[in-house]
Short mmCIF file of C-alpha atoms in Angstrom, two decimals:
data_model
loop_
_atom_site.label_atom_id
_atom_site.label_comp_id
_atom_site.label_asym_id
_atom_site.label_seq_id
_atom_site.Cartn_x
_atom_site.Cartn_y
_atom_site.Cartn_z
CA ARG I 1 62.47 -55.41 176.15
CA LYS I 2 63.78 -57.72 173.51
CA THR I 3 61.52 -60.35 172.02
CA PRO I 4 62.36 -63.73 173.61
CA PRO I 5 63.77 -66.39 171.24
CA ILE I 6 60.65 -68.55 171.48
CA GLU I 7 61.36 -70.54 168.30
CA SER I 8 64.80 -71.50 169.61
CA ILE I 9 63.38 -72.53 172.95
CA VAL I 10 60.61 -74.57 171.30
CA SER I 11 63.19 -76.35 169.14
CA LEU I 12 64.89 -77.55 172.35
CA LEU I 13 61.77 -79.61 173.10
CA GLU I 14 63.00 -81.96 170.35
CA SER I 15 66.51 -82.30 171.75
CA ASP I 16 68.00 -85.69 172.59
CA SER I 17 68.98 -84.20 175.96
CA ILE I 18 66.33 -84.56 178.66
CA GLU I 19 67.93 -81.64 180.48
CA ALA I 20 67.53 -79.41 177.42
CA ARG I 21 63.88 -80.43 177.02
CA MET I 22 63.14 -79.80 180.70
CA GLY I 23 64.98 -76.48 180.56
CA ALA I 24 62.88 -75.47 177.57
CA CYS I 25 59.71 -76.24 179.54
CA VAL I 26 60.91 -74.08 182.43
CA ALA I 27 61.78 -71.22 180.08
CA LEU I 28 58.41 -71.46 178.32
CA GLU I 29 56.66 -71.49 181.68
CA LYS I 30 58.30 -68.19 182.56
CA LEU I 31 57.19 -66.66 179.25
CA ARG I 32 53.56 -67.44 180.06
CA GLY I 33 51.13 -66.41 177.28
CA ARG I 34 53.96 -65.25 175.03
CA ALA I 35 54.86 -68.94 174.62
CA ALA I 36 51.52 -69.86 173.04
CA GLU I 37 53.22 -71.12 169.88
CA ALA I 38 54.87 -73.85 171.98
CA VAL I 39 51.55 -75.50 172.88
CA PRO I 40 51.68 -78.20 170.13
CA LYS I 41 55.19 -79.30 171.15
CA LEU I 42 54.33 -79.19 174.84
CA ARG I 43 51.31 -81.40 174.12
CA LEU I 44 53.68 -83.93 172.57
CA ALA I 45 55.90 -83.71 175.65
CA LEU I 46 52.92 -84.80 177.77
CA LYS I 47 53.24 -88.20 176.12
CA ASP I 48 56.98 -88.59 176.78
CA ASP I 49 58.27 -91.63 178.68
CA ASN I 50 60.02 -89.39 181.22
CA MET I 51 57.60 -88.54 184.03
CA TRP I 52 59.45 -85.37 185.02
CA LEU I 53 59.36 -84.03 181.48
CA ARG I 54 55.60 -84.64 181.45
CA VAL I 55 55.30 -82.72 184.74
CA CYS I 56 57.39 -79.83 183.38
CA ALA I 57 55.32 -79.70 180.18
CA ALA I 58 52.06 -79.69 182.17
CA SER I 59 53.36 -76.88 184.35
CA ALA I 60 54.38 -74.82 181.33
CA LEU I 61 50.96 -75.35 179.75
CA SER I 62 49.26 -74.20 182.94
CA LYS I 63 51.26 -70.97 182.91
CA ILE I 64 50.59 -70.28 179.23
CA GLY I 65 46.93 -70.00 180.09
CA LYS I 66 44.02 -69.72 177.67
CA PRO I 67 46.00 -70.57 174.50
CA ALA I 68 46.86 -73.90 176.16
CA THR I 69 43.26 -74.93 176.87
CA VAL I 70 43.39 -77.12 173.75
CA ALA I 71 45.72 -79.36 175.78
CA LEU I 72 43.11 -80.02 178.47
CA PRO I 73 42.07 -83.42 177.02
CA ASP I 74 45.74 -84.44 176.97
CA LEU I 75 46.18 -83.36 180.60
CA LEU I 76 43.07 -85.29 181.67
CA GLU I 77 44.35 -88.38 179.85
CA MET I 78 47.73 -87.98 181.58
CA ILE I 79 46.03 -87.80 184.98
CA ALA I 80 43.85 -90.82 184.23
CA ARG I 81 46.79 -93.04 183.34
CA SER I 82 48.96 -92.02 186.30
CA PRO I 83 49.44 -94.72 188.96
#
């Protein structure tokens, strides 16, 4: 198999388009542990104003697994501030 274009997908997390950012989260979720390098950008997405982007980022982090455990404090903070 070809190596997935992870850097290109991660760069979409900084797009002005919410659809592109959410699509990047979905793609990273499907890559699971191979998307470990996306963890810092996904952690930033957890703080976005858009609730659905935060949900997508959290889902992607959960699928990445152990490399994403550094985001656990961010996830707990996100849960604590939810209505």
